[in-house]
Amino acid sequence: MDGSVPVPSSSGAVLEVALLSGLSGFRATGEIGVITRASWDEALQCLARTHTDVSLVDLSGVTFIDVGGAAALAVTAQNLGTGRIVVERPPPELPRILDMFWPGLPTIEVAAR
């Protein structure tokens, strides 16, 4: 992940991901779903490689995340070994999905909108 890279699709779905300056983490903008999954997975893999004690994922610009995107985030968090991922301002469905399928997951902290 070299910086901000929009991924357009024929349906109009786009996911743009940009590294956060001076922090471990990234900011995502757009939609996280089947069409943009490759970019989301790449961003999470980069996060896992550069993870320190706390990594930040700013989803304030994300309008939608599907269950598969939430699962990829949860699995990444579970595989960190130490520390946690702080998710800032996710779309409303993410906390609900995490609570339903990964209740009490200690490696993800959600800071609501």
PDB file of N, CA and C in Angstrom:
ATOM      1  N   MET A   1       0.866  -1.170   0.000  1.00  0.00           N
ATOM      2  CA  MET A   1       0.000   0.000   0.000  1.00  0.00           C
ATOM      3  C   MET A   1       0.908   1.227   0.000  1.00  0.00           C
ATOM      4  N   ASP A   2       1.001   1.877  -1.149  1.00  0.00           N
ATOM      5  CA  ASP A   2       1.911   3.005  -1.315  1.00  0.00           C
ATOM      6  C   ASP A   2       1.304   4.340  -0.959  1.00  0.00           C
ATOM      7  N   GLY A   3       0.074   4.397  -0.623  1.00  0.00           N
ATOM      8  CA  GLY A   3      -0.576   5.669  -0.324  1.00  0.00           C
ATOM      9  C   GLY A   3      -2.034   5.583  -0.709  1.00  0.00           C
ATOM     10  N   SER A   4      -2.555   6.654  -1.268  1.00  0.00           N
ATOM     11  CA  SER A   4      -3.960   6.742  -1.608  1.00  0.00           C
ATOM     12  C   SER A   4      -4.187   6.191  -3.017  1.00  0.00           C
ATOM     13  N   VAL A   5      -4.948   5.108  -3.129  1.00  0.00           N
ATOM     14  CA  VAL A   5      -5.185   4.473  -4.412  1.00  0.00           C
ATOM     15  C   VAL A   5      -6.668   4.156  -4.560  1.00  0.00           C
ATOM     16  N   PRO A   6      -7.402   4.937  -5.379  1.00  0.00           N
ATOM     17  CA  PRO A   6      -8.808   4.619  -5.579  1.00  0.00           C
ATOM     18  C   PRO A   6      -8.968   3.369  -6.431  1.00  0.00           C
ATOM     19  N   VAL A   7      -9.965   2.566  -6.128  1.00  0.00           N
ATOM     20  CA  VAL A   7     -10.239   1.348  -6.866  1.00  0.00           C
ATOM     21  C   VAL A   7     -11.672   1.427  -7.384  1.00  0.00           C
ATOM     22  N   PRO A   8     -11.857   1.938  -8.625  1.00  0.00           N
ATOM     23  CA  PRO A   8     -13.206   2.036  -9.162  1.00  0.00           C
ATOM     24  C   PRO A   8     -13.693   0.683  -9.672  1.00  0.00           C
ATOM     25  N   SER A   9     -14.989   0.531  -9.758  1.00  0.00           N
ATOM     26  CA  SER A   9     -15.564  -0.685 -10.323  1.00  0.00           C
ATOM     27  C   SER A   9     -16.692  -0.297 -11.269  1.00  0.00           C
ATOM     28  N   SER A  10     -17.168  -1.283 -11.997  1.00  0.00           N
ATOM     29  CA  SER A  10     -18.260  -1.009 -12.935  1.00  0.00           C
ATOM     30  C   SER A  10     -19.540  -0.611 -12.205  1.00  0.00           C
ATOM     31  N   SER A  11     -19.670  -1.002 -10.936  1.00  0.00           N
ATOM     32  CA  SER A  11     -20.867  -0.639 -10.173  1.00  0.00           C
ATOM     33  C   SER A  11     -20.752   0.741  -9.535  1.00  0.00           C
ATOM     34  N   GLY A  12     -19.558   1.343  -9.616  1.00  0.00           N
ATOM     35  CA  GLY A  12     -19.347   2.642  -9.002  1.00  0.00           C
ATOM     36  C   GLY A  12     -18.759   2.566  -7.613  1.00  0.00           C
ATOM     37  N   ALA A  13     -18.608   1.365  -7.058  1.00  0.00           N
ATOM     38  CA  ALA A  13     -18.028   1.215  -5.717  1.00  0.00           C
ATOM     39  C   ALA A  13     -16.543   1.544  -5.771  1.00  0.00           C
ATOM     40  N   VAL A  14     -16.104   2.341  -4.811  1.00  0.00           N
ATOM     41  CA  VAL A  14     -14.708   2.752  -4.749  1.00  0.00           C
ATOM     42  C   VAL A  14     -14.247   2.662  -3.301  1.00  0.00           C
ATOM     43  N   LEU A  15     -13.007   2.237  -3.113  1.00  0.00           N
ATOM     44  CA  LEU A  15     -12.385   2.270  -1.801  1.00  0.00           C
ATOM     45  C   LEU A  15     -11.033   2.930  -1.966  1.00  0.00           C
ATOM     46  N   GLU A  16     -10.822   3.996  -1.224  1.00  0.00           N
ATOM     47  CA  GLU A  16      -9.546   4.693  -1.238  1.00  0.00           C
ATOM     48  C   GLU A  16      -8.917   4.530   0.141  1.00  0.00           C
ATOM     49  N   VAL A  17      -7.642   4.162   0.156  1.00  0.00           N
ATOM     50  CA  VAL A  17      -6.931   3.921   1.406  1.00  0.00           C
ATOM     51  C   VAL A  17      -5.662   4.762   1.414  1.00  0.00           C
ATOM     52  N   ALA A  18      -5.421   5.473   2.527  1.00  0.00           N
ATOM     53  CA  ALA A  18      -4.222   6.303   2.663  1.00  0.00           C
ATOM     54  C   ALA A  18      -3.586   6.046   4.023  1.00  0.00           C
ATOM     55  N   LEU A  19      -2.279   5.867   4.028  1.00  0.00           N
ATOM     56  CA  LEU A  19      -1.561   5.686   5.286  1.00  0.00           C
ATOM     57  C   LEU A  19      -1.662   6.948   6.130  1.00  0.00           C
ATOM     58  N   LEU A  20      -1.680   6.777   7.445  1.00  0.00           N
ATOM     59  CA  LEU A  20      -1.711   7.913   8.362  1.00  0.00           C
ATOM     60  C   LEU A  20      -0.275   8.360   8.633  1.00  0.00           C
ATOM     61  N   SER A  21      -0.041   9.620   8.511  1.00  0.00           N
ATOM     62  CA  SER A  21       1.288  10.168   8.729  1.00  0.00           C
ATOM     63  C   SER A  21       1.671  10.104  10.208  1.00  0.00           C
ATOM     64  N   GLY A  22       2.797   9.474  10.495  1.00  0.00           N
ATOM     65  CA  GLY A  22       3.313   9.437  11.850  1.00  0.00           C
ATOM     66  C   GLY A  22       2.623   8.448  12.776  1.00  0.00           C
ATOM     67  N   LEU A  23       1.668   7.682  12.264  1.00  0.00           N
ATOM     68  CA  LEU A  23       0.933   6.708  13.083  1.00  0.00           C
ATOM     69  C   LEU A  23       0.919   5.359  12.375  1.00  0.00           C
ATOM     70  N   SER A  24       0.744   4.310  13.133  1.00  0.00           N
ATOM     71  CA  SER A  24       0.524   2.998  12.548  1.00  0.00           C
ATOM     72  C   SER A  24      -0.952   2.898  12.201  1.00  0.00           C
ATOM     73  N   GLY A  25      -1.272   2.872  10.926  1.00  0.00           N
ATOM     74  CA  GLY A  25      -2.665   2.760  10.534  1.00  0.00           C
ATOM     75  C   GLY A  25      -2.966   3.435   9.227  1.00  0.00           C
ATOM     76  N   PHE A  26      -4.269   3.492   8.909  1.00  0.00           N
ATOM     77  CA  PHE A  26      -4.692   4.080   7.645  1.00  0.00           C
ATOM     78  C   PHE A  26      -6.087   4.673   7.766  1.00  0.00           C
ATOM     79  N   ARG A  27      -6.430   5.487   6.773  1.00  0.00           N
ATOM     80  CA  ARG A  27      -7.766   6.082   6.643  1.00  0.00           C
ATOM     81  C   ARG A  27      -8.376   5.495   5.373  1.00  0.00           C
ATOM     82  N   ALA A  28      -9.603   5.036   5.473  1.00  0.00           N
ATOM     83  CA  ALA A  28     -10.304   4.492   4.316  1.00  0.00           C
ATOM     84  C   ALA A  28     -11.507   5.371   3.998  1.00  0.00           C
ATOM     85  N   THR A  29     -11.796   5.477   2.703  1.00  0.00           N
ATOM     86  CA  THR A  29     -12.929   6.259   2.228  1.00  0.00           C
ATOM     87  C   THR A  29     -13.627   5.462   1.140  1.00  0.00           C
ATOM     88  N   GLY A  30     -14.954   5.400   1.203  1.00  0.00           N
ATOM     89  CA  GLY A  30     -15.719   4.712   0.171  1.00  0.00           C
ATOM     90  C   GLY A  30     -16.538   3.580   0.741  1.00  0.00           C
ATOM     91  N   GLU A  31     -16.540   2.458   0.041  1.00  0.00           N
ATOM     92  CA  GLU A  31     -17.318   1.287   0.428  1.00  0.00           C
ATOM     93  C   GLU A  31     -16.402   0.083   0.572  1.00  0.00           C
ATOM     94  N   ILE A  32     -16.700  -0.758   1.563  1.00  0.00           N
ATOM     95  CA  ILE A  32     -15.952  -2.005   1.754  1.00  0.00           C
ATOM     96  C   ILE A  32     -16.925  -3.144   1.510  1.00  0.00           C
ATOM     97  N   GLY A  33     -16.733  -3.814   0.397  1.00  0.00           N
ATOM     98  CA  GLY A  33     -17.611  -4.913   0.008  1.00  0.00           C
ATOM     99  C   GLY A  33     -16.886  -5.851  -0.926  1.00  0.00           C
ATOM    100  N   VAL A  34     -17.622  -6.718  -1.563  1.00  0.00           N
ATOM    101  CA  VAL A  34     -17.044  -7.724  -2.451  1.00  0.00           C
ATOM    102  C   VAL A  34     -16.197  -7.080  -3.542  1.00  0.00           C
ATOM    103  N   ILE A  35     -16.685  -6.014  -4.104  1.00  0.00           N
ATOM    104  CA  ILE A  35     -16.002  -5.380  -5.234  1.00  0.00           C
ATOM    105  C   ILE A  35     -14.678  -4.734  -4.816  1.00  0.00           C
ATOM    106  N   THR A  36     -14.616  -4.213  -3.602  1.00  0.00           N
ATOM    107  CA  THR A  36     -13.403  -3.525  -3.146  1.00  0.00           C
ATOM    108  C   THR A  36     -12.598  -4.369  -2.153  1.00  0.00           C
ATOM    109  N   ARG A  37     -12.930  -5.644  -2.020  1.00  0.00           N
ATOM    110  CA  ARG A  37     -12.305  -6.511  -1.018  1.00  0.00           C
ATOM    111  C   ARG A  37     -10.795  -6.621  -1.182  1.00  0.00           C
ATOM    112  N   ALA A  38     -10.289  -6.693  -2.387  1.00  0.00           N
ATOM    113  CA  ALA A  38      -8.841  -6.843  -2.594  1.00  0.00           C
ATOM    114  C   ALA A  38      -8.085  -5.659  -1.989  1.00  0.00           C
ATOM    115  N   SER A  39      -8.583  -4.456  -2.172  1.00  0.00           N
ATOM    116  CA  SER A  39      -7.924  -3.271  -1.608  1.00  0.00           C
ATOM    117  C   SER A  39      -8.008  -3.272  -0.081  1.00  0.00           C
ATOM    118  N   TRP A  40      -9.153  -3.670   0.458  1.00  0.00           N
ATOM    119  CA  TRP A  40      -9.339  -3.743   1.908  1.00  0.00           C
ATOM    120  C   TRP A  40      -8.379  -4.771   2.505  1.00  0.00           C
ATOM    121  N   ASP A  41      -8.308  -5.940   1.873  1.00  0.00           N
ATOM    122  CA  ASP A  41      -7.408  -6.989   2.354  1.00  0.00           C
ATOM    123  C   ASP A  41      -5.951  -6.534   2.307  1.00  0.00           C
ATOM    124  N   GLU A  42      -5.575  -5.841   1.253  1.00  0.00           N
ATOM    125  CA  GLU A  42      -4.205  -5.329   1.127  1.00  0.00           C
ATOM    126  C   GLU A  42      -3.901  -4.327   2.241  1.00  0.00           C
ATOM    127  N   ALA A  43      -4.852  -3.445   2.533  1.00  0.00           N
ATOM    128  CA  ALA A  43      -4.660  -2.455   3.599  1.00  0.00           C
ATOM    129  C   ALA A  43      -4.503  -3.143   4.950  1.00  0.00           C
ATOM    130  N   LEU A  44      -5.306  -4.181   5.208  1.00  0.00           N
ATOM    131  CA  LEU A  44      -5.217  -4.903   6.476  1.00  0.00           C
ATOM    132  C   LEU A  44      -3.909  -5.688   6.580  1.00  0.00           C
ATOM    133  N   GLN A  45      -3.445  -6.251   5.484  1.00  0.00           N
ATOM    134  CA  GLN A  45      -2.159  -6.959   5.487  1.00  0.00           C
ATOM    135  C   GLN A  45      -1.018  -5.999   5.794  1.00  0.00           C
ATOM    136  N   CYS A  46      -1.062  -4.825   5.203  1.00  0.00           N
ATOM    137  CA  CYS A  46      -0.051  -3.797   5.477  1.00  0.00           C
ATOM    138  C   CYS A  46      -0.102  -3.390   6.944  1.00  0.00           C
ATOM    139  N   LEU A  47      -1.301  -3.220   7.468  1.00  0.00           N
ATOM    140  CA  LEU A  47      -1.477  -2.865   8.874  1.00  0.00           C
ATOM    141  C   LEU A  47      -0.854  -3.927   9.778  1.00  0.00           C
ATOM    142  N   ALA A  48      -1.104  -5.190   9.478  1.00  0.00           N
ATOM    143  CA  ALA A  48      -0.569  -6.286  10.290  1.00  0.00           C
ATOM    144  C   ALA A  48       0.961  -6.306  10.255  1.00  0.00           C
ATOM    145  N   ARG A  49       1.540  -5.998   9.090  1.00  0.00           N
ATOM    146  CA  ARG A  49       3.006  -5.993   8.962  1.00  0.00           C
ATOM    147  C   ARG A  49       3.649  -4.850   9.732  1.00  0.00           C
ATOM    148  N   THR A  50       2.959  -3.712   9.835  1.00  0.00           N
ATOM    149  CA  THR A  50       3.547  -2.524  10.460  1.00  0.00           C
ATOM    150  C   THR A  50       2.995  -2.260  11.856  1.00  0.00           C
ATOM    151  N   HIS A  51       2.162  -3.163  12.358  1.00  0.00           N
ATOM    152  CA  HIS A  51       1.497  -2.981  13.644  1.00  0.00           C
ATOM    153  C   HIS A  51       2.494  -2.813  14.785  1.00  0.00           C
ATOM    154  N   THR A  52       2.196  -1.853  15.634  1.00  0.00           N
ATOM    155  CA  THR A  52       2.948  -1.688  16.873  1.00  0.00           C
ATOM    156  C   THR A  52       2.000  -2.083  18.001  1.00  0.00           C
ATOM    157  N   ASP A  53       1.967  -1.359  19.071  1.00  0.00           N
ATOM    158  CA  ASP A  53       1.050  -1.694  20.162  1.00  0.00           C
ATOM    159  C   ASP A  53      -0.393  -1.326  19.825  1.00  0.00           C
ATOM    160  N   VAL A  54      -0.573  -0.162  19.191  1.00  0.00           N
ATOM    161  CA  VAL A  54      -1.912   0.305  18.810  1.00  0.00           C
ATOM    162  C   VAL A  54      -1.864   0.768  17.363  1.00  0.00           C
ATOM    163  N   SER A  55      -2.764   0.241  16.564  1.00  0.00           N
ATOM    164  CA  SER A  55      -2.905   0.672  15.177  1.00  0.00           C
ATOM    165  C   SER A  55      -4.270   1.337  15.031  1.00  0.00           C
ATOM    166  N   LEU A  56      -4.312   2.365  14.212  1.00  0.00           N
ATOM    167  CA  LEU A  56      -5.525   3.151  14.017  1.00  0.00           C
ATOM    168  C   LEU A  56      -6.107   2.893  12.628  1.00  0.00           C
ATOM    169  N   VAL A  57      -7.410   2.642  12.575  1.00  0.00           N
ATOM    170  CA  VAL A  57      -8.123   2.503  11.310  1.00  0.00           C
ATOM    171  C   VAL A  57      -9.259   3.523  11.336  1.00  0.00           C
ATOM    172  N   ASP A  58      -9.097   4.579  10.552  1.00  0.00           N
ATOM    173  CA  ASP A  58     -10.093   5.647  10.490  1.00  0.00           C
ATOM    174  C   ASP A  58     -11.084   5.316   9.379  1.00  0.00           C
ATOM    175  N   LEU A  59     -12.306   4.999   9.769  1.00  0.00           N
ATOM    176  CA  LEU A  59     -13.342   4.661   8.802  1.00  0.00           C
ATOM    177  C   LEU A  59     -14.401   5.753   8.693  1.00  0.00           C
ATOM    178  N   SER A  60     -14.061   6.962   9.094  1.00  0.00           N
ATOM    179  CA  SER A  60     -15.033   8.060   9.066  1.00  0.00           C
ATOM    180  C   SER A  60     -15.539   8.354   7.659  1.00  0.00           C
ATOM    181  N   GLY A  61     -14.763   8.020   6.650  1.00  0.00           N
ATOM    182  CA  GLY A  61     -15.182   8.251   5.272  1.00  0.00           C
ATOM    183  C   GLY A  61     -15.792   7.034   4.604  1.00  0.00           C
ATOM    184  N   VAL A  62     -16.007   5.966   5.356  1.00  0.00           N
ATOM    185  CA  VAL A  62     -16.587   4.742   4.798  1.00  0.00           C
ATOM    186  C   VAL A  62     -18.103   4.780   4.985  1.00  0.00           C
ATOM    187  N   THR A  63     -18.817   4.574   3.896  1.00  0.00           N
ATOM    188  CA  THR A  63     -20.275   4.628   3.944  1.00  0.00           C
ATOM    189  C   THR A  63     -20.916   3.265   4.153  1.00  0.00           C
ATOM    190  N   PHE A  64     -20.159   2.190   3.901  1.00  0.00           N
ATOM    191  CA  PHE A  64     -20.712   0.841   4.031  1.00  0.00           C
ATOM    192  C   PHE A  64     -19.589  -0.158   4.213  1.00  0.00           C
ATOM    193  N   ILE A  65     -19.810  -1.156   5.083  1.00  0.00           N
ATOM    194  CA  ILE A  65     -18.913  -2.300   5.204  1.00  0.00           C
ATOM    195  C   ILE A  65     -19.773  -3.543   5.316  1.00  0.00           C
ATOM    196  N   ASP A  66     -19.449  -4.560   4.523  1.00  0.00           N
ATOM    197  CA  ASP A  66     -20.239  -5.786   4.577  1.00  0.00           C
ATOM    198  C   ASP A  66     -19.650  -6.756   5.606  1.00  0.00           C
ATOM    199  N   VAL A  67     -20.309  -7.876   5.801  1.00  0.00           N
ATOM    200  CA  VAL A  67     -19.877  -8.855   6.798  1.00  0.00           C
ATOM    201  C   VAL A  67     -18.494  -9.397   6.462  1.00  0.00           C
ATOM    202  N   GLY A  68     -18.209  -9.588   5.191  1.00  0.00           N
ATOM    203  CA  GLY A  68     -16.891 -10.074   4.795  1.00  0.00           C
ATOM    204  C   GLY A  68     -15.785  -9.091   5.149  1.00  0.00           C
ATOM    205  N   GLY A  69     -16.044  -7.808   4.983  1.00  0.00           N
ATOM    206  CA  GLY A  69     -15.070  -6.779   5.356  1.00  0.00           C
ATOM    207  C   GLY A  69     -14.859  -6.739   6.856  1.00  0.00           C
ATOM    208  N   ALA A  70     -15.947  -6.888   7.612  1.00  0.00           N
ATOM    209  CA  ALA A  70     -15.853  -6.930   9.071  1.00  0.00           C
ATOM    210  C   ALA A  70     -15.097  -8.178   9.512  1.00  0.00           C
ATOM    211  N   ALA A  71     -15.336  -9.304   8.842  1.00  0.00           N
ATOM    212  CA  ALA A  71     -14.631 -10.545   9.169  1.00  0.00           C
ATOM    213  C   ALA A  71     -13.138 -10.405   8.931  1.00  0.00           C
ATOM    214  N   ALA A  72     -12.760  -9.773   7.825  1.00  0.00           N
ATOM    215  CA  ALA A  72     -11.340  -9.571   7.537  1.00  0.00           C
ATOM    216  C   ALA A  72     -10.683  -8.715   8.614  1.00  0.00           C
ATOM    217  N   LEU A  73     -11.381  -7.693   9.076  1.00  0.00           N
ATOM    218  CA  LEU A  73     -10.871  -6.847  10.154  1.00  0.00           C
ATOM    219  C   LEU A  73     -10.725  -7.643  11.451  1.00  0.00           C
ATOM    220  N   ALA A  74     -11.743  -8.423  11.797  1.00  0.00           N
ATOM    221  CA  ALA A  74     -11.715  -9.215  13.029  1.00  0.00           C
ATOM    222  C   ALA A  74     -10.599 -10.254  13.001  1.00  0.00           C
ATOM    223  N   VAL A  75     -10.426 -10.935  11.889  1.00  0.00           N
ATOM    224  CA  VAL A  75      -9.371 -11.946  11.777  1.00  0.00           C
ATOM    225  C   VAL A  75      -7.994 -11.288  11.867  1.00  0.00           C
ATOM    226  N   THR A  76      -7.833 -10.136  11.240  1.00  0.00           N
ATOM    227  CA  THR A  76      -6.567  -9.404  11.341  1.00  0.00           C
ATOM    228  C   THR A  76      -6.285  -9.058  12.794  1.00  0.00           C
ATOM    229  N   ALA A  77      -7.288  -8.556  13.499  1.00  0.00           N
ATOM    230  CA  ALA A  77      -7.120  -8.191  14.909  1.00  0.00           C
ATOM    231  C   ALA A  77      -6.789  -9.408  15.766  1.00  0.00           C
ATOM    232  N   GLN A  78      -7.442 -10.529  15.493  1.00  0.00           N
ATOM    233  CA  GLN A  78      -7.192 -11.749  16.261  1.00  0.00           C
ATOM    234  C   GLN A  78      -5.769 -12.269  16.052  1.00  0.00           C
ATOM    235  N   ASN A  79      -5.202 -12.038  14.891  1.00  0.00           N
ATOM    236  CA  ASN A  79      -3.881 -12.560  14.558  1.00  0.00           C
ATOM    237  C   ASN A  79      -2.729 -11.624  14.900  1.00  0.00           C
ATOM    238  N   LEU A  80      -3.010 -10.489  15.532  1.00  0.00           N
ATOM    239  CA  LEU A  80      -1.961  -9.517  15.832  1.00  0.00           C
ATOM    240  C   LEU A  80      -0.932 -10.033  16.837  1.00  0.00           C
ATOM    241  N   GLY A  81      -1.350 -10.819  17.765  1.00  0.00           N
ATOM    242  CA  GLY A  81      -0.447 -11.291  18.807  1.00  0.00           C
ATOM    243  C   GLY A  81      -0.453 -10.383  20.020  1.00  0.00           C
ATOM    244  N   THR A  82      -0.146  -9.110  19.838  1.00  0.00           N
ATOM    245  CA  THR A  82      -0.177  -8.136  20.928  1.00  0.00           C
ATOM    246  C   THR A  82      -0.859  -6.861  20.458  1.00  0.00           C
ATOM    247  N   GLY A  83      -1.274  -6.054  21.414  1.00  0.00           N
ATOM    248  CA  GLY A  83      -1.861  -4.756  21.093  1.00  0.00           C
ATOM    249  C   GLY A  83      -3.287  -4.851  20.593  1.00  0.00           C
ATOM    250  N   ARG A  84      -3.721  -3.760  19.937  1.00  0.00           N
ATOM    251  CA  ARG A  84      -5.103  -3.705  19.465  1.00  0.00           C
ATOM    252  C   ARG A  84      -5.224  -2.771  18.271  1.00  0.00           C
ATOM    253  N   ILE A  85      -6.358  -2.874  17.607  1.00  0.00           N
ATOM    254  CA  ILE A  85      -6.711  -1.971  16.516  1.00  0.00           C
ATOM    255  C   ILE A  85      -7.814  -1.063  17.042  1.00  0.00           C
ATOM    256  N   VAL A  86      -7.619   0.235  16.923  1.00  0.00           N
ATOM    257  CA  VAL A  86      -8.650   1.208  17.276  1.00  0.00           C
ATOM    258  C   VAL A  86      -9.309   1.645  15.973  1.00  0.00           C
ATOM    259  N   VAL A  87     -10.604   1.402  15.890  1.00  0.00           N
ATOM    260  CA  VAL A  87     -11.382   1.768  14.703  1.00  0.00           C
ATOM    261  C   VAL A  87     -12.150   3.034  15.033  1.00  0.00           C
ATOM    262  N   GLU A  88     -11.842   4.095  14.304  1.00  0.00           N
ATOM    263  CA  GLU A  88     -12.508   5.378  14.550  1.00  0.00           C
ATOM    264  C   GLU A  88     -13.657   5.594  13.578  1.00  0.00           C
ATOM    265  N   ARG A  89     -14.788   5.988  14.130  1.00  0.00           N
ATOM    266  CA  ARG A  89     -15.995   6.406  13.412  1.00  0.00           C
ATOM    267  C   ARG A  89     -16.376   5.497  12.242  1.00  0.00           C
ATOM    268  N   PRO A  90     -16.626   4.211  12.539  1.00  0.00           N
ATOM    269  CA  PRO A  90     -17.029   3.289  11.467  1.00  0.00           C
ATOM    270  C   PRO A  90     -18.478   3.516  11.070  1.00  0.00           C
ATOM    271  N   PRO A  91     -18.879   2.956   9.932  1.00  0.00           N
ATOM    272  CA  PRO A  91     -20.302   3.001   9.600  1.00  0.00           C
ATOM    273  C   PRO A  91     -21.081   2.211  10.654  1.00  0.00           C
ATOM    274  N   PRO A  92     -22.350   2.524  10.862  1.00  0.00           N
ATOM    275  CA  PRO A  92     -23.111   1.943  11.972  1.00  0.00           C
ATOM    276  C   PRO A  92     -23.213   0.423  11.955  1.00  0.00           C
ATOM    277  N   GLU A  93     -23.112  -0.190  10.787  1.00  0.00           N
ATOM    278  CA  GLU A  93     -23.251  -1.645  10.749  1.00  0.00           C
ATOM    279  C   GLU A  93     -22.027  -2.371  11.322  1.00  0.00           C
ATOM    280  N   LEU A  94     -20.846  -1.757  11.327  1.00  0.00           N
ATOM    281  CA  LEU A  94     -19.656  -2.463  11.814  1.00  0.00           C
ATOM    282  C   LEU A  94     -19.748  -2.850  13.281  1.00  0.00           C
ATOM    283  N   PRO A  95     -20.070  -1.940  14.207  1.00  0.00           N
ATOM    284  CA  PRO A  95     -20.190  -2.374  15.603  1.00  0.00           C
ATOM    285  C   PRO A  95     -21.240  -3.469  15.801  1.00  0.00           C
ATOM    286  N   ARG A  96     -22.334  -3.397  15.057  1.00  0.00           N
ATOM    287  CA  ARG A  96     -23.376  -4.425  15.170  1.00  0.00           C
ATOM    288  C   ARG A  96     -22.867  -5.782  14.696  1.00  0.00           C
ATOM    289  N   ILE A  97     -22.146  -5.788  13.570  1.00  0.00           N
ATOM    290  CA  ILE A  97     -21.598  -7.045  13.045  1.00  0.00           C
ATOM    291  C   ILE A  97     -20.573  -7.621  14.019  1.00  0.00           C
ATOM    292  N   LEU A  98     -19.685  -6.767  14.524  1.00  0.00           N
ATOM    293  CA  LEU A  98     -18.674  -7.247  15.475  1.00  0.00           C
ATOM    294  C   LEU A  98     -19.320  -7.802  16.736  1.00  0.00           C
ATOM    295  N   ASP A  99     -20.342  -7.112  17.249  1.00  0.00           N
ATOM    296  CA  ASP A  99     -21.039  -7.591  18.454  1.00  0.00           C
ATOM    297  C   ASP A  99     -21.760  -8.914  18.214  1.00  0.00           C
ATOM    298  N   MET A 100     -22.248  -9.096  17.007  1.00  0.00           N
ATOM    299  CA  MET A 100     -22.994 -10.312  16.699  1.00  0.00           C
ATOM    300  C   MET A 100     -22.070 -11.529  16.538  1.00  0.00           C
ATOM    301  N   PHE A 101     -20.976 -11.363  15.791  1.00  0.00           N
ATOM    302  CA  PHE A 101     -20.128 -12.498  15.457  1.00  0.00           C
ATOM    303  C   PHE A 101     -18.844 -12.598  16.291  1.00  0.00           C
ATOM    304  N   TRP A 102     -18.371 -11.490  16.829  1.00  0.00           N
ATOM    305  CA  TRP A 102     -17.143 -11.474  17.632  1.00  0.00           C
ATOM    306  C   TRP A 102     -17.368 -10.659  18.902  1.00  0.00           C
ATOM    307  N   PRO A 103     -18.327 -11.067  19.739  1.00  0.00           N
ATOM    308  CA  PRO A 103     -18.615 -10.271  20.947  1.00  0.00           C
ATOM    309  C   PRO A 103     -17.417 -10.258  21.893  1.00  0.00           C
ATOM    310  N   GLY A 104     -17.110  -9.078  22.385  1.00  0.00           N
ATOM    311  CA  GLY A 104     -16.038  -8.943  23.368  1.00  0.00           C
ATOM    312  C   GLY A 104     -14.644  -9.168  22.829  1.00  0.00           C
ATOM    313  N   LEU A 105     -14.444  -9.043  21.533  1.00  0.00           N
ATOM    314  CA  LEU A 105     -13.115  -9.217  20.950  1.00  0.00           C
ATOM    315  C   LEU A 105     -12.185  -8.150  21.520  1.00  0.00           C
ATOM    316  N   PRO A 106     -11.198  -8.531  22.337  1.00  0.00           N
ATOM    317  CA  PRO A 106     -10.383  -7.542  23.040  1.00  0.00           C
ATOM    318  C   PRO A 106      -9.367  -6.805  22.166  1.00  0.00           C
ATOM    319  N   THR A 107      -9.124  -7.302  20.955  1.00  0.00           N
ATOM    320  CA  THR A 107      -8.113  -6.673  20.111  1.00  0.00           C
ATOM    321  C   THR A 107      -8.676  -5.619  19.166  1.00  0.00           C
ATOM    322  N   ILE A 108      -9.979  -5.334  19.284  1.00  0.00           N
ATOM    323  CA  ILE A 108     -10.591  -4.243  18.515  1.00  0.00           C
ATOM    324  C   ILE A 108     -11.314  -3.315  19.472  1.00  0.00           C
ATOM    325  N   GLU A 109     -11.011  -2.036  19.353  1.00  0.00           N
ATOM    326  CA  GLU A 109     -11.711  -0.996  20.121  1.00  0.00           C
ATOM    327  C   GLU A 109     -12.400  -0.096  19.109  1.00  0.00           C
ATOM    328  N   VAL A 110     -13.711   0.060  19.234  1.00  0.00           N
ATOM    329  CA  VAL A 110     -14.471   0.885  18.300  1.00  0.00           C
ATOM    330  C   VAL A 110     -14.834   2.207  18.949  1.00  0.00           C
ATOM    331  N   ALA A 111     -14.414   3.298  18.329  1.00  0.00           N
ATOM    332  CA  ALA A 111     -14.794   4.644  18.742  1.00  0.00           C
ATOM    333  C   ALA A 111     -15.918   5.079  17.808  1.00  0.00           C
ATOM    334  N   ALA A 112     -17.156   5.058  18.299  1.00  0.00           N
ATOM    335  CA  ALA A 112     -18.343   5.276  17.479  1.00  0.00           C
ATOM    336  C   ALA A 112     -18.397   6.681  16.891  1.00  0.00           C
ATOM    337  N   ARG A 113     -19.282   6.803  15.915  1.00  0.00           N
ATOM    338  CA  ARG A 113     -19.502   8.098  15.224  1.00  0.00           C
ATOM    339  C   ARG A 113     -20.056   9.113  16.190  1.00  0.00           C
TER     340      ARG A 113
END
